[in-house]
Amino acid sequence: MKLIFERGAEGRGCSILPPCDVPEVEFSRKRETKLCLPSLSETEINRHYSELEKQVYGVNSGFYPLGSCTMKYNPKVNEAAAALPGFSGLHPLQPEHTVQGALELLNRSEKALCEITGMDRMTFQPAAGAHGEFTGLLLIKAYHQKRGEGEKRTKILVPDSAHGTNPASAAMAGFKVVNIPSGPDGCVDLEKLQEAAGEDTAGLMLTNPNTVGLFDKNILEITGIVHGAGGLCYYDGANLNAVMGIVRPGDMGFDVIHLNLHKTFSTPHGGGGPGSGPVGCKEFLAAFLPGKAAERREDGTYEFETPAESIGAVRSFWGNFLVVAKAYAYILSLGAEGIPEAAESAVLNANYLKKKLEDIYPMAYPGTCMHEFVMDLSKIKEKTGVTALDIAKGLLDGGIHPPTMYFPLIVHEALMFEPTETESRETLDEAAELLRKLYRTACENPKELHEAPIHTPVRRLDEVQAARKPVLRYSYDL
Ligand SMILES: *Cc1c(COP(=O)(O)O)cnc(C)c1O
């Protein structure tokens, strides 16, 4: 708020309000100085916010290859669909007969997403992926409890390439986490999994393709081992955009899944939400689902029903309904042909960029990747002193948003690129060119990269200070 504050301080266009008239006894934190509220014209305010907008980099500004987070194109028309007053003007406590259209949309979205994932039923209550994980684990717990094995089955197996939310959700749901190492090929080590699976196994959490961008070729063996031990298989669907319309988690042997509608199905994210992490399951778990599902009656009308042995609500009302509306618009506009095509393009784009870089940037895993790939810059760091962070900052100077850094944890000096399906060949060529240039700079003039970025609104931030002493609220001295 620099502009507004400076003008206020000069006194220009500043309206001074008298101190508020609240009795001392009732409000001890009464303001002692006069409040100086800026009074600016509409044009000045417009310019101020446009200026702020220009300083922020988003998918509308350019290439944004943030791996594992899928900052992809979110068609504006879906926003318009979700903003229709018949959707956006609803109140969650409205009587059922006044929200039939919304119920039909929930019912149809559930059917479409179950078809895409190979599940039988789905809840839209969870508000994000991690929230879906927690919900899915509660379903697994309810299943074992009902079979009288709740006490015994206390462990959740999680591969070491997993997203951090997986072990966190398992711990939150009251399970012990058992870490399963990956082999040198980036896939789950089958022997280690076999050793870990047993009578105390409640289930496995896995994302496929995994967070190093590889489709685990042994997926049927993996889910077979866990089922053989009496556990259930949970699919973290955050990477579904690599395989949607091509293979289904239900056919890979998974019993419970979550989707991140805000990653795969066209809701922008990165600003903190709202998101949606629907949880799907096979029929034998459907009775435990939380909240209420939109059911179709015989006469074609819809009603909300709570499953018979529901674990209870995990969120108020029906979840983030408008995110579901956007997902449904996306599914309808892409259709049965467009959905696999989006996945194929995402995989093609990632492989194209990977190929253009692999002669100079060492890749964490060789061969074909899925929708994302991970570079391992540890050798470059050894040779030149330039780190993954320095390259990321150099990308900022070149006008590109950096990829995900230092994740997954099993790769050192990791840079993880996910170009997404919507980038053109020209954009990928430009990105490759810039990365090759940064490599030359790393070899010839590493200092330049240690100092990057120099062309951004703020230079390199002190991330240690920011983590240790976060300023959690906006403040300034008068
Ligand atoms: C993003 C992500 C999650 C968590 O999803 P949120 O919606 O951010 O809670 C879980 N697993 C993977 C692989 C992810 O990329």
Short mmCIF file of C-alpha atoms and ligand atoms in Angstrom, two decimals:
data_model
loop_
_atom_site.label_atom_id
_atom_site.label_comp_id
_atom_site.label_asym_id
_atom_site.label_seq_id
_atom_site.Cartn_x
_atom_site.Cartn_y
_atom_site.Cartn_z
CA MET A 1 0.00 0.00 0.00
CA LYS A 2 2.99 2.23 -0.60
CA LEU A 3 1.27 4.67 -2.90
CA ILE A 4 -1.75 5.22 -0.70
CA PHE A 5 0.31 5.57 2.41
CA GLU A 6 2.70 8.10 0.93
CA ARG A 7 -0.12 10.26 -0.29
CA GLY A 8 -1.75 10.02 3.09
CA ALA A 9 1.44 11.07 4.82
CA GLU A 10 1.76 14.11 2.60
CA GLY A 11 -1.71 15.05 3.65
CA ARG A 12 -2.92 15.31 0.08
CA GLY A 13 -6.43 13.98 -0.31
CA CYS A 14 -6.45 12.76 3.22
CA SER A 15 -9.64 12.77 5.24
CA ILE A 16 -9.08 12.93 8.96
CA LEU A 17 -11.67 11.14 11.03
CA PRO A 18 -12.17 12.14 14.66
CA PRO A 19 -11.11 9.60 17.32
CA CYS A 20 -13.91 7.12 17.87
CA ASP A 21 -16.35 7.87 20.63
CA VAL A 22 -16.32 4.64 22.66
CA PRO A 23 -16.41 4.72 26.47
CA GLU A 24 -13.08 3.62 27.97
CA VAL A 25 -14.60 0.91 30.16
CA GLU A 26 -16.11 -0.95 27.28
CA PHE A 27 -13.22 -0.82 24.91
CA SER A 28 -9.80 -0.58 26.42
CA ARG A 29 -7.92 -0.65 23.13
CA LYS A 30 -9.42 2.62 21.98
CA ARG A 31 -7.49 4.47 19.28
CA GLU A 32 -5.56 7.43 20.67
CA THR A 33 -4.49 9.17 17.51
CA LYS A 34 -6.65 10.46 14.74
CA LEU A 35 -7.28 8.09 11.87
CA CYS A 36 -6.03 9.29 8.53
CA LEU A 37 -7.94 7.57 5.76
CA PRO A 38 -6.69 8.24 2.26
CA SER A 39 -9.21 9.65 -0.11
CA LEU A 40 -8.25 8.94 -3.67
CA SER A 41 -10.03 9.04 -6.97
CA GLU A 42 -11.28 5.92 -8.66
CA THR A 43 -8.60 6.28 -11.32
CA GLU A 44 -5.84 6.43 -8.73
CA ILE A 45 -7.18 3.34 -6.99
CA ASN A 46 -7.45 1.52 -10.33
CA ARG A 47 -3.87 2.37 -11.15
CA HIS A 48 -2.67 1.28 -7.75
CA TYR A 49 -4.27 -2.16 -8.02
CA SER A 50 -3.30 -2.60 -11.68
CA GLU A 51 0.27 -1.82 -10.66
CA LEU A 52 0.11 -4.43 -7.90
CA GLU A 53 -1.35 -6.94 -10.36
CA LYS A 54 1.51 -6.32 -12.77
CA GLN A 55 4.00 -7.16 -10.05
CA VAL A 56 2.45 -10.57 -9.53
CA TYR A 57 3.28 -13.41 -11.88
CA GLY A 58 0.50 -15.86 -12.75
CA VAL A 59 -0.54 -18.29 -15.48
CA ASN A 60 -1.94 -15.31 -17.36
CA SER A 61 1.53 -13.73 -17.44
CA GLY A 62 3.50 -16.61 -18.90
CA PHE A 63 5.00 -20.07 -18.52
CA TYR A 64 4.43 -21.50 -15.03
CA PRO A 65 5.85 -25.04 -14.92
CA LEU A 66 5.31 -25.72 -11.22
CA GLY A 67 5.63 -29.50 -10.91
CA SER A 68 3.28 -31.41 -8.62
CA CYS A 69 1.02 -28.39 -8.40
CA THR A 70 -0.41 -28.21 -11.90
CA MET A 71 -0.75 -24.48 -12.37
CA LYS A 72 -2.61 -25.08 -15.57
CA TYR A 73 -4.93 -23.25 -17.86
CA ASN A 74 -8.30 -22.73 -16.25
CA PRO A 75 -10.80 -21.73 -18.93
CA LYS A 76 -12.53 -18.47 -18.13
CA VAL A 77 -15.79 -19.83 -19.49
CA ASN A 78 -15.90 -22.26 -16.56
CA GLU A 79 -15.71 -19.31 -14.19
CA ALA A 80 -18.66 -17.78 -16.02
CA ALA A 81 -20.60 -21.04 -15.72
CA ALA A 82 -19.96 -21.28 -11.97
CA ALA A 83 -20.90 -17.61 -11.54
CA LEU A 84 -24.40 -18.12 -12.97
CA PRO A 85 -26.81 -16.79 -10.34
CA GLY A 86 -28.58 -20.16 -10.15
CA PHE A 87 -25.34 -21.59 -8.78
CA SER A 88 -23.60 -18.71 -7.04
CA GLY A 89 -26.73 -17.32 -5.36
CA LEU A 90 -27.68 -20.50 -3.49
CA HIS A 91 -27.80 -20.82 0.26
CA PRO A 92 -26.78 -24.15 1.78
CA LEU A 93 -29.88 -24.22 3.98
CA GLN A 94 -32.34 -23.79 1.12
CA PRO A 95 -35.05 -26.48 0.91
CA GLU A 96 -34.26 -29.34 -1.46
CA HIS A 97 -37.02 -28.58 -3.92
CA THR A 98 -35.50 -25.13 -4.59
CA VAL A 99 -32.01 -26.48 -5.43
CA GLN A 100 -32.84 -29.32 -7.80
CA GLY A 101 -30.44 -28.04 -10.49
CA ALA A 102 -27.54 -27.94 -8.06
CA LEU A 103 -28.35 -31.44 -6.83
CA GLU A 104 -28.47 -32.71 -10.40
CA LEU A 105 -25.09 -31.12 -11.07
CA LEU A 106 -23.59 -32.83 -8.00
CA ASN A 107 -25.12 -36.14 -9.02
CA ARG A 108 -23.88 -35.89 -12.61
CA SER A 109 -20.40 -34.73 -11.55
CA GLU A 110 -20.16 -37.69 -9.20
CA LYS A 111 -21.10 -40.08 -12.02
CA ALA A 112 -18.60 -38.52 -14.45
CA LEU A 113 -15.72 -38.51 -11.96
CA CYS A 114 -16.49 -42.08 -10.89
CA GLU A 115 -16.39 -43.10 -14.54
CA ILE A 116 -13.01 -41.36 -15.00
CA THR A 117 -11.50 -42.90 -11.86
CA GLY A 118 -13.15 -46.34 -11.80
CA MET A 119 -14.84 -45.69 -8.45
CA ASP A 120 -18.46 -46.37 -7.48
CA ARG A 121 -19.35 -43.48 -5.17
CA MET A 122 -17.93 -40.08 -4.27
CA THR A 123 -18.28 -37.33 -1.69
CA PHE A 124 -17.66 -33.67 -2.47
CA GLN A 125 -17.27 -32.57 1.12
CA PRO A 126 -13.47 -32.41 1.49
CA ALA A 127 -12.09 -28.97 0.67
CA ALA A 128 -8.62 -29.96 -0.57
CA GLY A 129 -6.38 -32.89 -1.40
CA ALA A 130 -4.99 -33.24 2.10
CA HIS A 131 -8.50 -33.05 3.52
CA GLY A 132 -9.50 -35.82 1.09
CA GLU A 133 -6.59 -37.95 2.28
CA PHE A 134 -7.73 -37.57 5.87
CA THR A 135 -11.30 -38.47 4.87
CA GLY A 136 -10.19 -41.49 2.82
CA LEU A 137 -8.11 -42.78 5.73
CA LEU A 138 -11.12 -42.48 8.02
CA LEU A 139 -13.01 -44.69 5.55
CA ILE A 140 -10.20 -47.24 5.71
CA LYS A 141 -10.28 -47.08 9.50
CA ALA A 142 -14.08 -47.53 9.59
CA TYR A 143 -13.75 -50.57 7.30
CA HIS A 144 -11.22 -52.31 9.57
CA GLN A 145 -13.17 -51.38 12.68
CA LYS A 146 -16.33 -52.89 11.29
CA ARG A 147 -14.48 -56.12 10.59
CA GLY A 148 -13.17 -56.16 14.14
CA GLU A 149 -9.60 -55.46 13.02
CA GLY A 150 -9.45 -51.80 13.96
CA GLU A 151 -7.15 -52.42 16.93
CA LYS A 152 -4.76 -54.56 14.96
CA ARG A 153 -4.41 -52.66 11.70
CA THR A 154 -2.58 -49.53 12.78
CA LYS A 155 -0.05 -48.89 10.02
CA ILE A 156 -0.17 -47.03 6.74
CA LEU A 157 2.55 -47.70 4.20
CA VAL A 158 3.80 -44.59 2.38
CA PRO A 159 6.51 -44.61 -0.31
CA ASP A 160 9.37 -42.17 0.28
CA SER A 161 8.54 -40.26 -2.90
CA ALA A 162 5.11 -39.32 -1.49
CA HIS A 163 3.84 -35.79 -1.11
CA GLY A 164 4.32 -34.58 2.47
CA THR A 165 0.59 -34.45 3.06
CA ASN A 166 0.34 -38.28 2.83
CA PRO A 167 2.27 -39.15 6.00
CA ALA A 168 0.80 -36.08 7.72
CA SER A 169 -2.78 -37.18 6.97
CA ALA A 170 -2.04 -40.75 8.07
CA ALA A 171 -0.67 -39.47 11.37
CA MET A 172 -3.66 -37.17 11.81
CA ALA A 173 -6.02 -40.10 11.27
CA GLY A 174 -4.24 -41.91 14.10
CA PHE A 175 -2.11 -44.32 12.07
CA LYS A 176 1.59 -45.08 12.29
CA VAL A 177 3.46 -44.27 9.10
CA VAL A 178 5.82 -46.82 7.59
CA ASN A 179 8.17 -45.39 5.01
CA ILE A 180 8.68 -47.60 1.94
CA PRO A 181 11.87 -46.83 -0.01
CA SER A 182 11.96 -46.38 -3.78
CA GLY A 183 14.34 -48.37 -5.93
CA PRO A 184 16.98 -46.72 -8.14
CA ASP A 185 14.37 -46.64 -10.92
CA GLY A 186 12.15 -44.30 -8.86
CA CYS A 187 9.46 -46.98 -8.38
CA VAL A 188 8.38 -48.66 -5.13
CA ASP A 189 10.86 -51.32 -3.96
CA LEU A 190 8.66 -54.44 -4.14
CA GLU A 191 10.76 -56.50 -1.74
CA LYS A 192 10.70 -53.78 0.89
CA LEU A 193 6.95 -53.43 0.43
CA GLN A 194 6.47 -57.17 0.81
CA GLU A 195 8.53 -57.09 4.03
CA ALA A 196 6.54 -54.20 5.46
CA ALA A 197 3.05 -55.48 4.59
CA GLY A 198 1.45 -57.67 7.23
CA GLU A 199 -1.33 -58.18 9.73
CA ASP A 200 -0.85 -54.67 11.13
CA THR A 201 -1.22 -52.99 7.72
CA ALA A 202 -4.31 -50.81 7.44
CA GLY A 203 -3.41 -49.63 3.97
CA LEU A 204 -1.08 -48.02 1.49
CA MET A 205 -1.10 -44.45 0.15
CA LEU A 206 0.34 -43.96 -3.27
CA THR A 207 0.26 -41.51 -6.13
CA ASN A 208 0.66 -42.86 -9.65
CA PRO A 209 2.35 -41.37 -11.60
CA ASN A 210 4.43 -40.58 -8.55
CA THR A 211 6.04 -37.30 -7.60
CA VAL A 212 9.14 -37.98 -9.69
CA GLY A 213 6.87 -38.14 -12.75
CA LEU A 214 7.02 -41.92 -13.26
CA PHE A 215 4.18 -44.35 -13.71
CA ASP A 216 4.94 -47.27 -11.40
CA LYS A 217 5.13 -50.22 -13.75
CA ASN A 218 4.50 -52.65 -10.88
CA ILE A 219 1.27 -51.03 -9.76
CA LEU A 220 -0.80 -54.23 -9.95
CA GLU A 221 1.81 -56.14 -7.91
CA ILE A 222 1.90 -53.30 -5.39
CA THR A 223 -1.86 -53.18 -4.81
CA GLY A 224 -1.89 -57.00 -4.88
CA ILE A 225 0.69 -57.21 -2.07
CA VAL A 226 -1.29 -54.79 0.11
CA HIS A 227 -4.61 -56.55 -0.53
CA GLY A 228 -2.93 -59.87 0.11
CA ALA A 229 -1.96 -58.61 3.56
CA GLY A 230 -5.56 -57.51 4.23
CA GLY A 231 -4.91 -53.76 3.76
CA LEU A 232 -6.67 -51.28 1.50
CA CYS A 233 -5.13 -49.09 -1.20
CA TYR A 234 -5.49 -45.31 -1.25
CA TYR A 235 -4.77 -43.36 -4.43
CA ASP A 236 -3.56 -39.78 -4.14
CA GLY A 237 -5.11 -38.36 -7.31
CA ALA A 238 -3.12 -35.14 -7.50
CA ASN A 239 -1.35 -36.39 -10.61
CA LEU A 240 -4.43 -37.71 -12.37
CA ASN A 241 -4.02 -35.20 -15.19
CA ALA A 242 -1.23 -37.41 -16.58
CA VAL A 243 -3.50 -40.43 -17.01
CA MET A 244 -7.11 -39.25 -17.01
CA GLY A 245 -9.19 -40.97 -19.65
CA ILE A 246 -6.37 -43.47 -20.25
CA VAL A 247 -6.06 -45.60 -17.12
CA ARG A 248 -8.20 -45.60 -14.00
CA PRO A 249 -7.05 -45.91 -10.39
CA GLY A 250 -9.99 -48.28 -9.82
CA ASP A 251 -8.46 -50.63 -12.39
CA MET A 252 -5.00 -50.30 -10.85
CA GLY A 253 -6.40 -51.89 -7.69
CA PHE A 254 -7.20 -48.83 -5.58
CA ASP A 255 -10.15 -48.84 -3.19
CA VAL A 256 -10.25 -45.16 -2.18
CA ILE A 257 -9.04 -42.06 -4.01
CA HIS A 258 -9.07 -38.32 -3.79
CA LEU A 259 -9.00 -35.87 -6.66
CA ASN A 260 -7.76 -32.32 -6.55
CA LEU A 261 -10.42 -30.54 -8.59
CA HIS A 262 -8.27 -27.42 -8.18
CA LYS A 263 -5.40 -29.15 -9.96
CA THR A 264 -6.88 -31.48 -12.54
CA PHE A 265 -10.34 -30.08 -13.19
CA SER A 266 -9.97 -26.37 -13.85
CA THR A 267 -10.04 -24.36 -10.68
CA PRO A 268 -7.15 -21.93 -10.29
CA HIS A 269 -5.13 -22.36 -7.14
CA GLY A 270 -2.12 -20.86 -5.52
CA GLY A 271 -3.93 -18.07 -3.74
CA GLY A 272 -5.18 -20.31 -0.97
CA GLY A 273 -8.38 -21.67 -2.36
CA PRO A 274 -11.18 -22.46 -2.43
CA GLY A 275 -10.28 -25.97 -3.49
CA SER A 276 -12.08 -29.27 -3.61
CA GLY A 277 -10.78 -32.74 -2.81
CA PRO A 278 -13.61 -35.18 -3.50
CA VAL A 279 -13.11 -38.71 -2.22
CA GLY A 280 -14.22 -41.66 -4.31
CA CYS A 281 -14.46 -45.26 -3.20
CA LYS A 282 -15.49 -48.72 -4.27
CA GLU A 283 -19.00 -49.88 -3.40
CA PHE A 284 -17.92 -51.84 -0.31
CA LEU A 285 -16.84 -48.58 1.38
CA ALA A 286 -19.72 -46.38 0.21
CA ALA A 287 -21.76 -46.80 3.40
CA PHE A 288 -19.00 -45.00 5.35
CA LEU A 289 -18.83 -41.87 3.15
CA PRO A 290 -19.24 -38.54 4.94
CA GLY A 291 -21.89 -35.95 4.48
CA LYS A 292 -24.79 -36.19 2.14
CA ALA A 293 -24.85 -37.36 -1.45
CA ALA A 294 -27.23 -36.10 -4.11
CA GLU A 295 -29.40 -39.11 -5.00
CA ARG A 296 -31.81 -39.35 -7.92
CA ARG A 297 -35.32 -40.48 -7.01
CA GLU A 298 -37.41 -42.61 -9.34
CA ASP A 299 -39.49 -39.64 -10.43
CA GLY A 300 -36.34 -37.85 -11.66
CA THR A 301 -36.07 -35.39 -8.77
CA TYR A 302 -33.09 -35.28 -6.42
CA GLU A 303 -32.61 -35.46 -2.68
CA PHE A 304 -29.75 -35.49 -0.22
CA GLU A 305 -29.04 -38.77 1.54
CA THR A 306 -26.59 -39.64 4.28
CA PRO A 307 -24.89 -43.03 3.85
CA ALA A 308 -25.99 -45.64 6.40
CA GLU A 309 -22.76 -45.92 8.42
CA SER A 310 -21.32 -42.49 7.60
CA ILE A 311 -18.13 -41.47 9.38
CA GLY A 312 -19.91 -38.11 9.81
CA ALA A 313 -19.38 -34.72 8.22
CA VAL A 314 -15.80 -33.64 7.49
CA ARG A 315 -16.88 -30.15 6.50
CA SER A 316 -19.92 -27.93 6.68
CA PHE A 317 -22.67 -28.47 4.14
CA TRP A 318 -21.80 -29.85 0.68
CA GLY A 319 -18.20 -28.83 0.12
CA ASN A 320 -17.08 -26.11 -2.27
CA PHE A 321 -19.95 -26.47 -4.67
CA LEU A 322 -18.80 -23.86 -7.20
CA VAL A 323 -15.51 -25.70 -7.69
CA VAL A 324 -17.54 -28.78 -8.59
CA ALA A 325 -19.57 -26.65 -11.02
CA LYS A 326 -16.32 -25.63 -12.77
CA ALA A 327 -15.12 -29.23 -12.88
CA TYR A 328 -18.39 -30.30 -14.46
CA ALA A 329 -18.13 -27.53 -17.07
CA TYR A 330 -14.58 -28.71 -17.83
CA ILE A 331 -15.64 -32.35 -18.18
CA LEU A 332 -18.54 -31.45 -20.47
CA SER A 333 -16.47 -29.16 -22.67
CA LEU A 334 -13.59 -31.64 -23.10
CA GLY A 335 -15.74 -34.72 -23.31
CA ALA A 336 -14.65 -38.34 -23.64
CA GLU A 337 -12.17 -37.44 -26.39
CA GLY A 338 -10.76 -34.24 -24.93
CA ILE A 339 -9.95 -35.64 -21.49
CA PRO A 340 -7.42 -38.27 -22.65
CA GLU A 341 -6.10 -35.79 -25.19
CA ALA A 342 -5.31 -33.31 -22.40
CA ALA A 343 -3.42 -36.07 -20.56
CA GLU A 344 -1.50 -37.04 -23.70
CA SER A 345 -0.52 -33.44 -24.41
CA ALA A 346 0.64 -32.97 -20.82
CA VAL A 347 2.89 -36.03 -21.13
CA LEU A 348 4.12 -35.02 -24.58
CA ASN A 349 5.00 -31.50 -23.44
CA ALA A 350 6.94 -32.79 -20.43
CA ASN A 351 8.91 -35.24 -22.56
CA TYR A 352 9.58 -32.61 -25.21
CA LEU A 353 11.08 -30.21 -22.69
CA LYS A 354 12.98 -33.00 -20.94
CA LYS A 355 14.56 -34.12 -24.23
CA LYS A 356 15.59 -30.56 -25.06
CA LEU A 357 17.49 -30.27 -21.78
CA GLU A 358 18.85 -33.68 -20.91
CA ASP A 359 22.17 -33.30 -22.73
CA ILE A 360 23.23 -30.59 -20.27
CA TYR A 361 20.97 -30.96 -17.23
CA PRO A 362 21.24 -34.35 -15.50
CA MET A 363 17.81 -35.90 -15.02
CA ALA A 364 16.99 -37.68 -11.75
CA TYR A 365 15.56 -40.63 -13.71
CA PRO A 366 16.31 -41.51 -17.32
CA GLY A 367 13.78 -42.48 -19.96
CA THR A 368 10.26 -41.37 -20.69
CA CYS A 369 8.44 -39.41 -18.02
CA MET A 370 4.78 -38.75 -17.46
CA HIS A 371 3.43 -35.20 -17.00
CA GLU A 372 6.48 -33.92 -15.10
CA PHE A 373 10.20 -34.57 -14.76
CA VAL A 374 12.83 -33.89 -12.14
CA MET A 375 16.33 -32.55 -12.80
CA ASP A 376 19.12 -33.28 -10.36
CA LEU A 377 21.48 -30.32 -10.19
CA SER A 378 23.88 -31.75 -7.60
CA LYS A 379 26.64 -32.31 -10.18
CA ILE A 380 26.20 -28.81 -11.57
CA LYS A 381 26.42 -27.46 -8.04
CA GLU A 382 29.63 -29.40 -7.44
CA LYS A 383 31.16 -28.14 -10.66
CA THR A 384 30.04 -24.51 -10.66
CA GLY A 385 28.69 -23.72 -7.18
CA VAL A 386 25.35 -22.82 -8.77
CA THR A 387 22.39 -24.35 -6.94
CA ALA A 388 18.86 -25.28 -7.99
CA LEU A 389 17.74 -22.11 -6.20
CA ASP A 390 20.16 -19.97 -8.27
CA ILE A 391 18.82 -21.43 -11.52
CA ALA A 392 15.26 -20.81 -10.31
CA LYS A 393 16.13 -17.17 -9.58
CA GLY A 394 17.76 -16.89 -12.99
CA LEU A 395 14.53 -18.09 -14.59
CA LEU A 396 12.71 -15.25 -12.86
CA ASP A 397 15.02 -12.76 -14.57
CA GLY A 398 14.25 -14.44 -17.87
CA GLY A 399 10.52 -13.89 -17.31
CA ILE A 400 9.56 -17.46 -16.44
CA HIS A 401 8.12 -18.72 -13.19
CA PRO A 402 10.50 -21.26 -11.65
CA PRO A 403 9.54 -24.90 -11.34
CA THR A 404 9.07 -26.61 -7.99
CA MET A 405 12.38 -26.66 -6.11
CA TYR A 406 13.90 -29.13 -3.67
CA PHE A 407 10.99 -31.54 -4.04
CA PRO A 408 10.66 -34.52 -4.05
CA LEU A 409 13.00 -34.93 -1.11
CA ILE A 410 14.63 -38.08 -2.50
CA VAL A 411 16.32 -35.98 -5.22
CA HIS A 412 18.99 -33.50 -4.13
CA GLU A 413 19.10 -30.08 -5.80
CA ALA A 414 15.81 -30.98 -7.46
CA LEU A 415 14.01 -28.86 -10.02
CA MET A 416 10.70 -30.35 -11.01
CA PHE A 417 9.06 -29.18 -14.23
CA GLU A 418 5.46 -29.68 -15.22
CA PRO A 419 4.78 -27.74 -18.40
CA THR A 420 1.07 -28.83 -18.54
CA GLU A 421 -0.94 -29.60 -21.64
CA THR A 422 -1.72 -26.06 -22.66
CA GLU A 423 1.72 -24.69 -23.53
CA SER A 424 2.72 -24.28 -27.16
CA ARG A 425 5.86 -25.69 -28.71
CA GLU A 426 7.21 -22.13 -29.02
CA THR A 427 6.83 -21.55 -25.28
CA LEU A 428 8.65 -24.81 -24.52
CA ASP A 429 11.43 -23.91 -26.99
CA GLU A 430 11.87 -20.51 -25.36
CA ALA A 431 12.01 -22.09 -21.90
CA ALA A 432 14.60 -24.63 -23.08
CA GLU A 433 16.66 -21.84 -24.66
CA LEU A 434 16.61 -19.83 -21.43
CA LEU A 435 17.62 -22.86 -19.36
CA ARG A 436 20.50 -23.59 -21.72
CA LYS A 437 21.62 -19.98 -21.43
CA LEU A 438 21.47 -20.21 -17.63
CA TYR A 439 23.64 -23.31 -17.78
CA ARG A 440 26.27 -21.40 -19.77
CA THR A 441 26.10 -18.57 -17.25
CA ALA A 442 26.55 -21.10 -14.43
CA CYS A 443 29.78 -22.32 -16.06
CA GLU A 444 31.15 -18.94 -17.10
CA ASN A 445 29.91 -16.46 -14.52
CA PRO A 446 28.30 -18.22 -11.53
CA LYS A 447 28.32 -15.00 -9.50
CA GLU A 448 25.68 -13.54 -11.78
CA LEU A 449 23.33 -16.36 -10.85
CA HIS A 450 24.05 -16.12 -7.13
CA GLU A 451 22.82 -12.52 -7.37
CA ALA A 452 19.74 -13.16 -9.48
CA PRO A 453 17.03 -11.99 -9.78
CA ILE A 454 17.75 -8.39 -10.64
CA HIS A 455 14.77 -7.56 -12.86
CA THR A 456 11.94 -8.51 -10.49
CA PRO A 457 9.95 -6.11 -8.26
CA VAL A 458 11.75 -7.60 -5.25
CA ARG A 459 15.24 -9.08 -5.32
CA ARG A 460 16.25 -12.31 -3.61
CA LEU A 461 14.36 -12.73 -0.36
CA ASP A 462 15.89 -13.82 2.89
CA GLU A 463 13.97 -17.08 3.15
CA VAL A 464 15.55 -18.13 6.43
CA GLN A 465 14.44 -14.92 8.11
CA ALA A 466 11.02 -15.19 6.51
CA ALA A 467 10.60 -18.70 7.95
CA ARG A 468 12.03 -17.86 11.36
CA LYS A 469 10.46 -14.47 11.88
CA PRO A 470 7.36 -14.34 9.71
CA VAL A 471 5.46 -11.08 9.66
CA LEU A 472 1.98 -12.47 9.88
CA ARG A 473 0.06 -9.28 9.62
CA TYR A 474 0.31 -6.14 7.62
CA SER A 475 1.65 -3.25 9.62
CA TYR A 476 3.41 0.06 9.13
CA ASP A 477 4.64 2.87 11.32
CA LEU A 478 2.81 6.13 11.20
C1 LIG B 1 -1.04 -31.02 -4.08
C2 LIG B 1 -0.83 -32.39 -3.69
C3 LIG B 1 -1.44 -32.92 -2.54
C4 LIG B 1 -2.25 -32.08 -1.55
O1 LIG B 1 -3.32 -31.44 -2.12
P1 LIG B 1 -3.89 -30.06 -1.52
O2 LIG B 1 -5.11 -29.82 -2.32
O3 LIG B 1 -2.82 -29.05 -1.72
O4 LIG B 1 -4.19 -30.29 -0.07
C5 LIG B 1 -1.26 -34.25 -2.26
N1 LIG B 1 -0.49 -35.03 -3.04
C6 LIG B 1 0.13 -34.56 -4.15
C7 LIG B 1 0.98 -35.48 -4.98
C8 LIG B 1 0.00 -33.22 -4.49
O5 LIG B 1 0.62 -32.73 -5.59
#
